Structure formats: C-alpha cells, structure tokens
CSV table of C-alpha atoms in Angstrom, one decimal:
chain,number,residue,atom,x,y,z
A,1,MET,CA,0.3,-0.2,0.0
A,2,LEU,CA,2.9,2.2,1.0
A,3,LEU,CA,4.5,2.2,-2.5
A,4,ARG,CA,1.0,2.5,-4.3
A,5,VAL,CA,0.8,5.6,-2.5
A,6,LEU,CA,4.1,7.1,-3.2
A,7,ARG,CA,3.8,6.5,-6.7
A,8,HIS,CA,0.9,8.7,-6.9
A,9,ARG,CA,2.3,11.4,-4.8
A,10,LYS,CA,4.8,13.9,-5.2
A,11,LEU,CA,8.1,13.0,-3.2
A,12,THR,CA,8.8,16.4,-2.0
A,13,PRO,CA,11.7,17.0,0.4
A,14,ALA,CA,9.4,17.6,3.2
A,15,LEU,CA,7.6,14.1,2.9
A,16,LEU,CA,10.9,12.5,2.3
A,17,SER,CA,12.3,13.9,5.6
A,18,ARG,CA,9.4,12.3,7.7
A,19,PRO,CA,11.3,9.7,10.0
A,20,GLU,CA,8.2,7.2,10.1
A,21,LEU,CA,8.2,6.8,6.3
A,22,GLU,CA,10.5,4.0,4.8
A,23,VAL,CA,10.5,4.0,1.1
A,24,THR,CA,11.3,0.9,-0.5
A,25,MET,CA,11.6,0.6,-4.3
A,26,PRO,CA,12.3,-2.6,-6.4
A,27,ASP,CA,15.7,-3.3,-7.6
A,28,THR,CA,14.6,-3.4,-11.0
A,29,SER,CA,13.3,0.2,-10.9
A,30,PHE,CA,16.4,1.9,-9.3
A,31,ASN,CA,18.7,-0.2,-11.6
A,32,ASP,CA,16.6,1.6,-14.6
A,33,PHE,CA,17.3,4.8,-12.7
A,34,GLN,CA,20.8,4.2,-12.2
A,35,ALA,CA,21.4,2.8,-15.9
A,36,ALA,CA,19.9,6.2,-17.3
A,37,LEU,CA,21.7,8.5,-15.1
A,38,VAL,CA,25.0,6.5,-16.1
A,39,ALA,CA,24.0,6.6,-19.9
A,40,LYS,CA,23.4,10.3,-19.6
A,41,ARG,CA,26.6,11.0,-18.0
A,42,PHE,CA,28.4,8.9,-20.6
A,43,PHE,CA,26.6,9.8,-23.7
A,44,VAL,CA,25.7,13.3,-23.5
A,45,ASP,CA,28.0,14.7,-20.8
A,46,GLY,CA,31.0,12.8,-22.2
A,47,LEU,CA,32.4,11.6,-18.9
A,48,SER,CA,34.4,8.7,-18.8
A,49,GLN,CA,33.5,5.1,-17.2
A,50,ILE,CA,36.2,6.1,-14.3
A,51,GLU,CA,34.9,9.4,-13.4
A,52,ILE,CA,31.4,8.3,-13.6
A,53,GLY,CA,32.2,5.5,-11.1
A,54,GLN,CA,33.9,8.0,-9.0
A,55,SER,CA,30.9,10.4,-9.1
A,56,LEU,CA,28.5,7.9,-8.2
A,57,GLY,CA,30.9,5.6,-5.9
A,58,ILE,CA,30.5,2.6,-7.8
A,59,SER,CA,33.2,0.4,-9.6
A,60,ARG,CA,34.0,1.2,-13.6
A,61,PHE,CA,33.0,-2.7,-14.1
A,62,LYS,CA,29.5,-1.5,-12.7
A,63,VAL,CA,29.2,1.2,-15.0
A,64,ALA,CA,30.0,-0.9,-18.0
A,65,ARG,CA,27.4,-3.4,-17.0
A,66,LEU,CA,24.7,-0.5,-16.5
A,67,LEU,CA,25.7,0.8,-20.1
A,68,SER,CA,25.3,-2.6,-21.5
A,69,TYR,CA,21.7,-3.0,-19.7
A,70,ALA,CA,20.6,0.4,-20.7
A,71,ARG,CA,21.7,-0.4,-24.5
A,72,ASP,CA,19.8,-3.9,-24.2
A,73,THR,CA,16.6,-2.7,-22.4
A,74,GLY,CA,16.2,0.2,-24.8
A,75,ILE,CA,16.7,2.9,-21.9
A,76,VAL,CA,19.3,4.1,-24.5
A,77,GLU,CA,18.5,4.0,-28.3
A,78,ILE,CA,21.4,4.8,-30.5
A,79,ASN,CA,20.5,6.2,-34.1
A,80,ILE,CA,22.7,6.9,-36.7
A,81,ASN,CA,22.0,9.3,-39.5
A,82,MET,CA,23.6,8.1,-42.3
A,83,PRO,CA,25.0,10.8,-45.0
A,84,SER,CA,23.2,11.0,-48.0
A,85,GLY,CA,24.5,10.0,-51.2
A,86,ILE,CA,26.9,7.5,-49.4
A,87,ASP,CA,26.2,3.5,-48.6
A,88,VAL,CA,27.8,3.2,-45.6
A,89,ASP,CA,26.9,-0.9,-45.0
A,90,MET,CA,28.4,-1.3,-48.3
A,91,SER,CA,31.3,0.7,-47.9
A,92,SER,CA,32.2,-1.2,-44.8
A,93,ALA,CA,31.6,-4.6,-46.6
A,94,LEU,CA,33.9,-3.6,-49.6
A,95,GLN,CA,36.6,-2.5,-46.8
A,96,GLU,CA,36.4,-5.8,-45.1
A,97,LYS,CA,36.3,-7.9,-48.5
A,98,SER,CA,38.7,-6.0,-50.4
A,99,GLY,CA,41.4,-5.5,-47.5
A,100,LEU,CA,41.6,-1.9,-48.6
A,101,ALA,CA,42.3,0.9,-45.6
A,102,ARG,CA,39.4,3.0,-46.8
A,103,THR,CA,36.4,2.7,-49.2
A,104,TYR,CA,33.8,5.0,-50.3
A,105,VAL,CA,30.6,3.8,-52.0
A,106,LEU,CA,28.0,6.0,-53.6
A,107,ASP,CA,24.6,4.7,-52.6
A,108,ARG,CA,22.7,2.8,-55.0
A,109,ALA,CA,19.8,5.5,-55.7
A,110,VAL,CA,22.8,7.9,-57.0
A,111,SER,CA,24.6,4.8,-58.7
A,112,ASP,CA,21.3,4.0,-60.8
A,113,LYS,CA,21.8,7.3,-62.7
A,114,GLY,CA,24.0,6.1,-65.0
A,115,SER,CA,24.2,9.3,-67.0
A,116,GLY,CA,25.1,11.2,-63.8
A,117,LEU,CA,27.4,8.5,-62.5
A,118,LEU,CA,30.8,10.4,-63.4
A,119,GLU,CA,29.6,13.5,-61.8
A,120,ALA,CA,28.6,11.7,-58.6
A,121,LEU,CA,31.9,10.1,-58.2
A,122,GLY,CA,33.8,13.1,-58.7
A,123,ALA,CA,31.4,15.0,-56.2
A,124,LEU,CA,32.2,12.1,-53.7
A,125,ALA,CA,35.8,12.3,-54.4
A,126,ALA,CA,35.8,16.1,-53.7
A,127,GLU,CA,34.5,15.3,-50.4
A,128,VAL,CA,36.7,12.6,-49.5
A,129,PHE,CA,39.8,15.1,-50.7
A,130,THR,CA,38.6,18.0,-48.5
A,131,GLY,CA,37.7,15.4,-45.6
A,132,ILE,CA,41.4,14.1,-45.6
A,133,VAL,CA,44.0,16.6,-47.3
A,134,SER,CA,45.2,19.1,-44.7
A,135,GLU,CA,47.6,22.2,-45.3
A,136,ALA,CA,50.8,19.9,-44.5
A,137,ASP,CA,49.8,17.3,-47.0
A,138,VAL,CA,52.0,17.3,-50.7
A,139,VAL,CA,49.1,15.9,-52.8
A,140,GLY,CA,49.7,14.3,-55.9
A,141,VAL,CA,46.9,14.2,-58.6
A,142,ALA,CA,47.0,11.9,-61.8
A,143,TRP,CA,44.3,12.2,-64.5
A,144,GLY,CA,41.1,10.8,-65.8
A,145,ARG,CA,37.4,12.0,-66.3
A,146,SER,CA,36.9,11.1,-62.8
A,147,LEU,CA,39.4,13.4,-61.2
A,148,ASP,CA,38.4,16.2,-63.8
A,149,ALA,CA,34.9,15.9,-62.2
A,150,MET,CA,36.3,16.0,-58.6
A,151,ALA,CA,38.2,19.2,-59.5
A,152,ALA,CA,34.9,20.4,-61.1
A,153,ALA,CA,32.8,19.7,-58.0
A,154,MET,CA,35.5,21.0,-55.2
A,155,LYS,CA,34.7,24.4,-53.9
A,156,THR,CA,37.5,24.7,-51.3
A,157,MET,CA,40.7,23.2,-50.3
A,158,PRO,CA,43.6,23.5,-48.0
A,159,ARG,CA,46.5,25.6,-49.3
A,160,CYS,CA,48.7,22.5,-49.9
A,161,GLU,CA,51.2,21.4,-52.6
A,162,VAL,CA,50.1,19.9,-55.5
A,163,VAL,CA,52.1,17.5,-57.7
A,164,GLN,CA,50.9,16.4,-61.2
A,165,LEU,CA,51.6,12.8,-61.3
A,166,VAL,CA,51.6,11.9,-65.2
A,167,GLY,CA,52.7,13.7,-68.5
A,168,GLY,CA,50.4,15.5,-70.6
A,169,MET,CA,48.3,14.1,-73.2
A,170,PRO,CA,47.6,15.3,-77.1
A,171,ASN,CA,44.1,15.9,-78.4
A,172,ILE,CA,42.5,16.8,-75.2
A,173,ASP,CA,40.3,19.7,-75.3
A,174,PRO,CA,42.4,22.8,-73.6
A,175,GLY,CA,41.3,23.2,-70.0
A,176,THR,CA,40.8,19.4,-69.4
A,177,ASN,CA,44.1,18.0,-69.6
A,178,SER,CA,46.4,17.0,-66.8
A,179,VAL,CA,48.6,20.0,-66.7
A,180,ASP,CA,45.1,22.4,-66.1
A,181,LEU,CA,43.6,19.9,-63.5
A,182,VAL,CA,46.5,20.6,-61.1
A,183,ARG,CA,46.7,24.4,-62.1
A,184,ARG,CA,42.8,24.4,-61.2
A,185,LEU,CA,43.4,22.9,-58.0
A,186,GLY,CA,46.5,25.1,-56.9
A,187,GLU,CA,44.2,28.2,-57.8
A,188,LEU,CA,41.5,26.8,-55.5
A,189,GLY,CA,43.8,26.1,-52.4
A,190,GLY,CA,46.6,28.6,-53.0
A,191,GLY,CA,49.5,26.5,-52.7
A,192,ARG,CA,52.2,26.0,-54.8
A,193,VAL,CA,51.7,23.6,-58.2
A,194,TYR,CA,54.5,21.3,-59.7
A,195,PRO,CA,53.3,20.7,-63.3
A,196,LEU,CA,54.8,17.9,-65.3
A,197,HIS,CA,55.4,19.7,-68.5
A,198,ALA,CA,56.3,16.6,-70.6
A,199,PRO,CA,54.2,14.0,-72.4
A,200,LEU,CA,52.7,10.9,-71.1
A,201,VAL,CA,53.6,8.5,-73.9
A,202,THR,CA,57.1,8.9,-75.7
A,203,GLY,CA,58.4,7.4,-79.1
A,204,ASP,CA,61.1,5.5,-77.1
A,205,ALA,CA,62.6,4.9,-73.7
A,206,GLU,CA,65.7,6.8,-74.5
A,207,LEU,CA,63.6,10.1,-75.5
A,208,ALA,CA,61.6,9.5,-72.0
A,209,ASN,CA,64.8,9.5,-70.0
A,210,GLN,CA,66.1,12.7,-71.9
A,211,LEU,CA,62.7,14.7,-71.2
A,212,LYS,CA,62.7,13.2,-67.7
A,213,ARG,CA,66.3,15.0,-67.0
A,214,ASP,CA,65.1,18.4,-68.4
A,215,PRO,CA,64.2,20.9,-65.7
A,216,ALA,CA,60.6,21.1,-66.9
A,217,ALA,CA,59.9,17.8,-65.8
A,218,SER,CA,62.6,16.8,-63.4
A,219,ASP,CA,61.7,19.4,-60.5
A,220,THR,CA,58.3,17.8,-60.6
A,221,ILE,CA,59.5,14.1,-60.8
A,222,SER,CA,61.7,15.0,-57.6
A,223,MET,CA,58.5,15.7,-55.7
A,224,PHE,CA,57.0,12.3,-56.3
A,225,ALA,CA,59.1,10.7,-53.2
A,226,ARG,CA,57.6,13.8,-51.1
A,227,VAL,CA,53.9,13.2,-51.8
A,228,THR,CA,51.6,12.0,-49.0
A,229,LYS,CA,48.5,11.8,-50.4
A,230,ALA,CA,47.4,10.9,-54.4
A,231,PHE,CA,44.7,10.8,-56.2
A,232,VAL,CA,44.2,8.3,-59.1
A,233,GLY,CA,41.9,7.0,-61.6
A,234,ILE,CA,41.9,3.7,-63.3
A,235,GLY,CA,41.9,3.0,-66.7
A,236,SER,CA,40.3,-0.1,-68.3
A,237,TRP,CA,41.9,-2.1,-71.3
A,238,ASP,CA,39.4,-4.3,-72.0
A,239,PRO,CA,36.6,-2.7,-72.7
A,240,PRO,CA,38.9,0.5,-73.6
A,241,ASP,CA,38.5,3.0,-71.1
A,242,SER,CA,41.6,4.7,-70.6
A,243,SER,CA,43.5,7.7,-71.9
A,244,LEU,CA,46.6,5.9,-72.1
A,245,PHE,CA,44.9,3.3,-74.5
A,246,GLY,CA,44.3,6.0,-76.9
A,247,LEU,CA,47.8,7.1,-76.7
A,248,VAL,CA,49.5,4.1,-77.6
A,249,GLU,CA,49.9,2.7,-81.2
A,250,PRO,CA,47.2,-0.2,-82.7
A,251,ASP,CA,49.8,-2.8,-82.7
A,252,VAL,CA,51.2,-2.0,-79.3
A,253,ARG,CA,47.7,-2.0,-77.8
A,254,SER,CA,47.0,-5.5,-79.3
A,255,HIS,CA,50.4,-7.0,-77.8
A,256,LEU,CA,49.8,-5.5,-74.5
A,257,LEU,CA,46.0,-6.7,-74.6
A,258,GLU,CA,47.3,-10.4,-75.8
A,259,ILE,CA,49.8,-10.2,-72.8
A,260,GLY,CA,47.1,-9.7,-70.2
A,261,ALA,CA,46.6,-5.9,-69.9
A,262,VAL,CA,43.3,-5.2,-68.0
A,263,SER,CA,43.9,-1.9,-66.6
A,264,ASP,CA,46.3,1.1,-66.0
A,265,VAL,CA,47.1,3.1,-62.7
A,266,CYS,CA,49.3,6.4,-63.7
A,267,ALA,CA,50.6,4.5,-66.9
A,268,ASN,CA,51.7,1.5,-64.8
A,269,LEU,CA,49.6,-1.3,-66.7
A,270,VAL,CA,48.6,-4.4,-64.8
A,271,ASP,CA,46.6,-7.5,-65.4
A,272,GLY,CA,43.8,-9.5,-63.9
A,273,ASP,CA,45.8,-10.3,-61.2
A,274,GLY,CA,47.3,-7.1,-60.5
A,275,LYS,CA,50.7,-8.0,-61.7
A,276,PRO,CA,52.8,-5.6,-64.2
A,277,VAL,CA,52.4,-5.9,-67.6
A,278,SER,CA,55.2,-3.6,-69.8
A,279,GLY,CA,55.9,-5.3,-73.0
A,280,PRO,CA,56.8,-2.6,-75.8
A,281,LEU,CA,55.7,0.3,-73.5
A,282,ALA,CA,58.3,-0.5,-71.1
A,283,GLY,CA,60.1,2.8,-70.2
A,284,ARG,CA,58.2,5.0,-72.8
A,285,THR,CA,56.0,6.8,-70.1
A,286,ILE,CA,56.7,9.6,-68.2
A,287,ALA,CA,54.7,9.3,-64.7
A,288,ILE,CA,54.9,8.1,-61.2
A,289,THR,CA,56.3,4.5,-61.0
A,290,ALA,CA,54.2,1.7,-59.5
A,291,GLU,CA,56.9,1.5,-56.8
A,292,GLU,CA,56.8,5.2,-56.0
A,293,LEU,CA,52.8,4.9,-55.9
A,294,LYS,CA,53.1,2.1,-53.4
A,295,ALA,CA,55.3,4.3,-51.1
A,296,VAL,CA,52.8,6.9,-50.7
A,297,PRO,CA,50.8,6.9,-47.4
A,298,GLN,CA,47.4,7.1,-48.9
A,299,VAL,CA,46.4,6.5,-52.5
A,300,VAL,CA,42.7,7.1,-53.4
A,301,GLY,CA,41.4,5.7,-56.6
A,302,VAL,CA,38.3,7.1,-58.1
A,303,ALA,CA,36.5,4.7,-60.6
A,304,GLY,CA,33.1,3.2,-61.3
A,305,GLY,CA,30.8,1.6,-63.8
A,306,THR,CA,30.7,-2.3,-64.0
A,307,GLY,CA,32.2,-2.0,-67.2
A,308,LYS,CA,35.5,-1.1,-65.2
A,309,LEU,CA,35.1,-3.9,-62.9
A,310,ASP,CA,38.0,-6.1,-64.1
A,311,ALA,CA,40.1,-3.0,-64.4
A,312,ILE,CA,39.3,-1.9,-61.0
A,313,ARG,CA,39.7,-5.5,-59.4
A,314,GLY,CA,43.3,-5.4,-61.1
A,315,ALA,CA,44.2,-2.0,-59.4
A,316,LEU,CA,43.0,-3.4,-56.5
A,317,LYS,CA,45.3,-6.3,-56.4
A,318,SER,CA,48.2,-4.7,-57.5
A,319,GLY,CA,49.1,-2.7,-54.5
A,320,MET,CA,49.1,0.6,-56.1
A,321,ILE,CA,45.9,2.1,-54.2
A,322,ASP,CA,44.8,1.6,-50.7
A,323,SER,CA,41.4,3.6,-51.0
A,324,LEU,CA,38.8,3.4,-53.6
A,325,VAL,CA,35.7,6.0,-54.4
A,326,THR,CA,33.4,3.8,-56.4
A,327,ASP,CA,29.5,3.4,-57.0
A,328,TYR,CA,27.0,1.0,-55.3
A,329,HIS,CA,27.0,-1.9,-58.1
A,330,THR,CA,30.6,-2.0,-58.5
A,331,ALA,CA,31.2,-2.6,-55.1
A,332,LEU,CA,28.4,-5.2,-54.7
A,333,ALA,CA,29.8,-7.3,-57.6
A,334,LEU,CA,33.4,-6.8,-55.8
A,335,THR,CA,31.8,-8.0,-52.4
A,336,ARG,CA,30.1,-11.0,-54.2
A,337,GLU,CA,33.4,-12.6,-55.7
A,338,GLY,CA,34.8,-15.4,-54.0
C-alpha cells in the first residue's frame, strides 16, 4: 500500500524527511534509474566510465554493466543518421572484402543514375579530398575524367602543394588536360603547384629519359617522393576506357592486350591479378612509377561503372592504391566475388 501511494504522490523533501516513512523501491526500478543516469553522463555529458564510477561511488565495471543494460533494455537508443549519397554498409562490406584501408561507395539511388555517375563519383571524391587533405600534405594528382569531375565539384581545399603525377596528353580539349587539372586545384587552394611539362607517352625509352632529365619535368618528378596523398584514376583496357589506351599505337595495344593488360594506374599497366604488364611500352611513359605509388602513404583510386569491374579488380590487387571511391553496383560485384 505504501508503494502504491508513493507512486501517485509527489515525493517532496518534506515528505521524504518524515522519519516514520520508509520508502522501498523494487531493485529493477532503481537499476533503471541508475542505468539512465550513467548513460546520460556517458553519452551526453561525455564523462569516462572511471569518472562516472567515482561520482556515483560504484566501480567502473558496474558502470560498464549498466551501460550494456541501458542499451539492451532500450533505455538508450542509438540512431545513426547516415550521410546522404553514401552507402555506409556497402562501404564497410567492400573494405572488409577487399582489404583496403578505406572505401567510399555511392548509394544505390545515386548509382542508378547512369548518366550522372561520373559527376556523382567526382562529387564524392571531392568530399573525400577535402576531408582527408590538410595544409601539411603534398598531394599528387593524376589524370582521368573522374578526377576532372572531382576538381569541378570542389569549392574549397587546403593550401597544400599539388604535384602532377602523369605527363600531358595531346588531343584533349584545352582546359581539361592533366596540366590544367593541377593548375585549377592550385588556384583553388592557393598552394604551390608542380606541373609536369612532358608527354605521357614518348616514342622510345631513350627520349623519355632525356625528357625526364629536363628541368621542365625533373623538378616535378623529384617531388614524387614527397607525396603524402594521391588521387588517381583507373583506366580500363578491356573494354577500352583509358586515356593511355588511346595514346598507344594499335599494334602495341594489341600486344599488350594479348599478354593480359586489363587496367592502368598512372600509366602502370597490370593484368587481372594485379601483376605488372609492360611489353613494348616499357620505359616510354613519363609518370610516377608503381613502386613510387606504393610508397605514398595514402592513394585514393576514383573509378566506377561495372564496365570497369575487371580494371578496378586488377588495380586493387596491384597494391598501388589503398583507398577506393566507387559506385554501389561495382562495390556489390566486388563483394560477391569468392
């Protein structure tokens, strides 16, 4: 009877001070109260478990048990507002499956818009860029339509040094080539830019070596070892969707395809297992090497579309990239592989 009365009356200080009144509450009710109090101090106030235990006169192990109880019983409900445009679950699944350090996957709704996929990948890559790059970084940037879309989507960036990782390509519209790409990024951030004034593909290895020694290229090439973060595209060779593919003579292309070329990263060709493929193109390119890329602390590949699935798979196995920005359907296919 006493308990029923107390549940319907306000427990004023005066009432609680009456010596003849003994208040007994069920253990579960007090446990709920204590769990709620502990949860509030932990999740809202930001106190550590040790601090909470000291303030309440209980052990930190008791605090941990109360936090678990609060979650299990629904006293605490944790809601995570997923960022729009990004599939967090698929990103986690791809990261676990691929072994990459970081993966960023466009959600299905965005990925289904095939005509705007390139722009969506560029926008996501721009978010990643501004999220991980600081003024202390030396950022290497290759070339590709996805990276061009990334630069177009960027509104701001840290004042960092920007290094061009691959030589220039002819027959590309002015304003959209590799030199212009790093220039636009440099203007956006205000940091120093290192353009690579040399062609991506030369006639032979001797000419390539001569051009690499020229100050127009050598100063930039010497910066490759200082790059801390790099953003690169992934070119497909089967089906062809690569700037490098279009620069190589038809007979050379045919030979490279015959010996297994499926993709290129900064003009470094690999097969489906990620193993290097050079053939008659060996020594003729002016770009960061596979070994130099592997030495960069963080290399983000930006590529999508199931047509590039084999190319992306080969690039992932090559060890040249450790992070990937891609679309939902490509990520789904990669996670389903045995």
